[in-house]
Amino acid sequence: MEQIWKGRFYTEPFLHIGSWRQIMFPETGRDVPFTIENYAFVDRFGRETVSWIRTFESRRRRRFDAYMVYSDARHRIVDYLGSHQHLAVDIDLSVDAEGGLRLRSGAQRFYEGIIGFSFPMLFSGTADVREWYDAAAGCFRITVDVQNRVWGPLFGYRGSFTVDWRPVAAGAVPSHILPRRQERRD
């Protein structure tokens, strides 16, 4: 990643808490080695799922895990964040004027065991993600900005990456990709 940034000092505790379940993290930096692993698979509830496992080699190896499914009930993509899929986030997906993918997060729900509630946006952020192919540079580019309407900028990164296509046998998703827990509720 060309740059990983975080918000003001008061965002630090939330970023540390996010690192416990591989959602966000407090490290920042420039030219941080980065990989993203996308795998398509069917989860244990029969939903077609795409992994978005981002690994950052900053001072500490950090991951940001996400698993996208299409929700028939919500009529949209739901992004399950973290290693335990505790946070379910509605995603609005569009294509921007330059042909890039644009993802914007919406309503969020927290799930743990029998507990489930709408996550208050006062304590969370709204993500604005753009990913596109830069033909002149021969790579993909990504920008991620997470903001809170009260607290301001929280976390984000920008950079570029290339793709290494690897054949995978049907259903042979590496174990380090799969979430530790899968959530049924959207």
CSV table of C-alpha atoms in Angstrom, one decimal:
chain,number,residue,atom,x,y,z
A,1,MET,CA,0.0,0.0,0.0
A,2,GLU,CA,1.3,3.4,-0.8
A,3,GLN,CA,-0.3,4.8,2.3
A,4,ILE,CA,-2.2,3.5,5.4
A,5,TRP,CA,-3.6,6.2,7.6
A,6,LYS,CA,-5.7,6.6,10.7
A,7,GLY,CA,-7.8,9.4,12.2
A,8,ARG,CA,-7.1,11.5,15.2
A,9,PHE,CA,-5.8,10.1,18.6
A,10,TYR,CA,-9.3,9.2,19.8
A,11,THR,CA,-9.7,6.6,17.0
A,12,GLU,CA,-6.8,4.6,18.3
A,13,PRO,CA,-8.8,2.5,20.9
A,14,PHE,CA,-11.4,1.5,18.3
A,15,LEU,CA,-8.7,0.5,15.8
A,16,HIS,CA,-7.0,-1.7,18.5
A,17,ILE,CA,-10.4,-3.3,19.3
A,18,GLY,CA,-11.0,-3.9,15.5
A,19,SER,CA,-7.6,-5.7,15.3
A,20,TRP,CA,-8.8,-8.4,17.8
A,21,ARG,CA,-11.1,-9.7,15.1
A,22,GLN,CA,-9.3,-8.7,11.9
A,23,ILE,CA,-11.5,-5.7,11.0
A,24,MET,CA,-9.2,-2.7,11.3
A,25,PHE,CA,-5.8,-1.9,13.0
A,26,PRO,CA,-3.9,1.0,14.4
A,27,GLU,CA,-0.7,0.8,12.3
A,28,THR,CA,0.0,3.4,9.6
A,29,GLY,CA,2.8,3.7,7.1
A,30,ARG,CA,3.9,4.2,3.5
A,31,ASP,CA,4.9,1.6,1.0
A,32,VAL,CA,3.5,-1.2,3.2
A,33,PRO,CA,3.6,-4.7,1.5
A,34,PHE,CA,0.1,-5.9,0.9
A,35,THR,CA,-1.8,-8.9,-0.5
A,36,ILE,CA,-5.4,-9.5,-1.1
A,37,GLU,CA,-6.9,-13.0,-1.5
A,38,ASN,CA,-10.2,-13.4,-3.2
A,39,TYR,CA,-11.8,-16.8,-3.3
A,40,ALA,CA,-15.3,-17.7,-4.4
A,41,PHE,CA,-16.9,-20.5,-2.3
A,42,VAL,CA,-20.3,-21.7,-1.0
A,43,ASP,CA,-20.5,-21.1,2.8
A,44,ARG,CA,-22.1,-23.6,5.2
A,45,PHE,CA,-25.5,-21.9,4.7
A,46,GLY,CA,-25.4,-22.5,0.9
A,47,ARG,CA,-24.6,-18.9,0.0
A,48,GLU,CA,-22.2,-18.0,-2.7
A,49,THR,CA,-19.5,-16.0,-1.0
A,50,VAL,CA,-16.4,-14.1,-2.1
A,51,SER,CA,-13.5,-13.6,0.4
A,52,TRP,CA,-11.6,-10.3,0.5
A,53,ILE,CA,-8.7,-11.1,2.8
A,54,ARG,CA,-6.3,-8.2,2.9
A,55,THR,CA,-2.9,-8.8,4.7
A,56,PHE,CA,-0.7,-5.8,5.5
A,57,GLU,CA,3.0,-6.4,6.4
A,58,SER,CA,3.3,-3.3,8.6
A,59,ARG,CA,5.2,-3.3,11.9
A,60,ARG,CA,3.0,-6.2,12.7
A,61,ARG,CA,1.2,-8.5,10.2
A,62,ARG,CA,-2.4,-7.3,10.1
A,63,ARG,CA,-5.4,-8.6,8.3
A,64,PHE,CA,-8.7,-7.1,7.3
A,65,ASP,CA,-11.2,-9.9,6.6
A,66,ALA,CA,-14.4,-9.5,4.7
A,67,TYR,CA,-16.8,-12.0,3.2
A,68,MET,CA,-19.5,-10.8,0.7
A,69,VAL,CA,-22.8,-12.5,0.0
A,70,TYR,CA,-25.9,-11.5,-1.8
A,71,SER,CA,-28.9,-11.3,0.5
A,72,ASP,CA,-32.2,-12.1,-1.0
A,73,ALA,CA,-33.9,-10.7,2.1
A,74,ARG,CA,-32.1,-7.3,1.9
A,75,HIS,CA,-31.9,-7.2,-1.9
A,76,ARG,CA,-28.2,-6.2,-1.7
A,77,ILE,CA,-24.7,-7.4,-0.9
A,78,VAL,CA,-24.0,-7.9,2.7
A,79,ASP,CA,-20.3,-7.8,3.8
A,80,TYR,CA,-19.5,-9.8,6.8
A,81,LEU,CA,-16.4,-8.2,8.4
A,82,GLY,CA,-13.8,-9.9,10.6
A,83,SER,CA,-12.6,-13.3,11.4
A,84,HIS,CA,-15.8,-14.2,13.2
A,85,GLN,CA,-18.3,-12.3,10.9
A,86,HIS,CA,-19.5,-10.2,13.9
A,87,LEU,CA,-20.4,-7.2,11.8
A,88,ALA,CA,-22.8,-7.4,8.8
A,89,VAL,CA,-22.7,-4.4,6.6
A,90,ASP,CA,-25.0,-3.4,3.8
A,91,ILE,CA,-23.1,-2.5,0.6
A,92,ASP,CA,-24.2,-0.3,-2.2
A,93,LEU,CA,-22.2,-1.4,-5.3
A,94,SER,CA,-22.0,0.7,-8.5
A,95,VAL,CA,-19.6,1.4,-11.4
A,96,ASP,CA,-18.2,4.9,-11.5
A,97,ALA,CA,-17.7,7.1,-14.6
A,98,GLU,CA,-14.2,5.7,-15.2
A,99,GLY,CA,-15.4,2.1,-15.0
A,100,GLY,CA,-14.1,1.4,-11.5
A,101,LEU,CA,-16.1,-0.4,-8.8
A,102,ARG,CA,-17.5,1.8,-6.1
A,103,LEU,CA,-18.6,0.3,-2.8
A,104,ARG,CA,-20.3,2.3,-0.1
A,105,SER,CA,-21.2,0.9,3.3
A,106,GLY,CA,-24.6,1.4,4.8
A,107,ALA,CA,-26.5,0.0,7.8
A,108,GLN,CA,-24.6,-2.3,10.1
A,109,ARG,CA,-25.6,-5.1,12.4
A,110,PHE,CA,-23.6,-6.8,15.2
A,111,TYR,CA,-24.1,-10.5,15.8
A,112,GLU,CA,-22.7,-12.7,18.6
A,113,GLY,CA,-24.5,-15.9,19.6
A,114,ILE,CA,-28.1,-15.1,20.3
A,115,ILE,CA,-27.3,-11.4,20.5
A,116,GLY,CA,-28.1,-9.3,17.4
A,117,PHE,CA,-28.7,-5.5,17.1
A,118,SER,CA,-28.3,-2.6,14.7
A,119,PHE,CA,-24.8,-1.2,15.3
A,120,PRO,CA,-25.0,2.5,16.1
A,121,MET,CA,-23.2,4.6,13.5
A,122,LEU,CA,-22.0,6.9,16.2
A,123,PHE,CA,-19.5,4.1,17.1
A,124,SER,CA,-18.7,2.9,13.6
A,125,GLY,CA,-17.7,4.3,10.2
A,126,THR,CA,-19.0,4.5,6.7
A,127,ALA,CA,-16.6,3.1,4.1
A,128,ASP,CA,-16.1,4.5,0.7
A,129,VAL,CA,-14.1,2.1,-1.5
A,130,ARG,CA,-13.0,2.5,-5.1
A,131,GLU,CA,-11.2,-0.2,-7.0
A,132,TRP,CA,-10.2,0.1,-10.7
A,133,TYR,CA,-7.8,-1.1,-13.3
A,134,ASP,CA,-5.1,1.5,-14.4
A,135,ALA,CA,-4.3,0.4,-17.9
A,136,ALA,CA,-1.4,2.9,-18.2
A,137,ALA,CA,0.3,1.5,-15.1
A,138,GLY,CA,-0.7,-2.1,-15.7
A,139,CYS,CA,-2.1,-2.6,-12.2
A,140,PHE,CA,-5.2,-2.4,-10.1
A,141,ARG,CA,-5.7,0.6,-7.8
A,142,ILE,CA,-7.7,0.9,-4.6
A,143,THR,CA,-8.7,3.6,-2.2
A,144,VAL,CA,-10.5,3.0,1.1
A,145,ASP,CA,-11.8,5.8,3.3
A,146,VAL,CA,-13.7,5.1,6.5
A,147,GLN,CA,-15.3,8.1,8.1
A,148,ASN,CA,-17.7,8.8,11.0
A,149,ARG,CA,-20.1,11.7,10.6
A,150,VAL,CA,-19.3,12.9,14.1
A,151,TRP,CA,-15.7,11.9,14.7
A,152,GLY,CA,-14.4,12.5,11.2
A,153,PRO,CA,-11.8,10.3,9.3
A,154,LEU,CA,-11.2,7.0,11.1
A,155,PHE,CA,-9.0,4.7,8.9
A,156,GLY,CA,-8.1,4.1,5.3
A,157,TYR,CA,-5.5,3.2,2.7
A,158,ARG,CA,-4.6,3.7,-0.9
A,159,GLY,CA,-2.3,1.8,-3.2
A,160,SER,CA,-2.0,-0.5,-6.2
A,161,PHE,CA,-1.6,-4.2,-6.8
A,162,THR,CA,-1.2,-6.8,-9.5
A,163,VAL,CA,-3.0,-10.1,-9.9
A,164,ASP,CA,-1.5,-13.6,-9.6
A,165,TRP,CA,-4.2,-16.0,-10.9
A,166,ARG,CA,-3.9,-19.4,-9.3
A,167,PRO,CA,-5.9,-22.5,-10.2
A,168,VAL,CA,-8.0,-23.8,-7.4
A,169,ALA,CA,-10.0,-27.0,-7.3
A,170,ALA,CA,-13.7,-26.6,-6.7
A,171,GLY,CA,-14.3,-26.2,-3.0
A,172,ALA,CA,-10.5,-26.2,-2.2
A,173,VAL,CA,-10.4,-22.8,-0.4
A,174,PRO,CA,-7.3,-22.6,1.8
A,175,SER,CA,-8.1,-22.9,5.5
A,176,HIS,CA,-6.5,-19.6,6.4
A,177,ILE,CA,-9.1,-17.9,4.2
A,178,LEU,CA,-12.2,-19.2,5.8
A,179,PRO,CA,-13.8,-17.3,8.7
A,180,ARG,CA,-13.6,-18.9,12.2
A,181,ARG,CA,-17.3,-18.5,12.5
A,182,GLN,CA,-20.0,-18.0,9.9
A,183,GLU,CA,-23.1,-15.9,10.5
A,184,ARG,CA,-26.4,-16.8,9.0
A,185,ARG,CA,-28.3,-13.6,9.8
A,186,ASP,CA,-28.0,-10.8,7.3
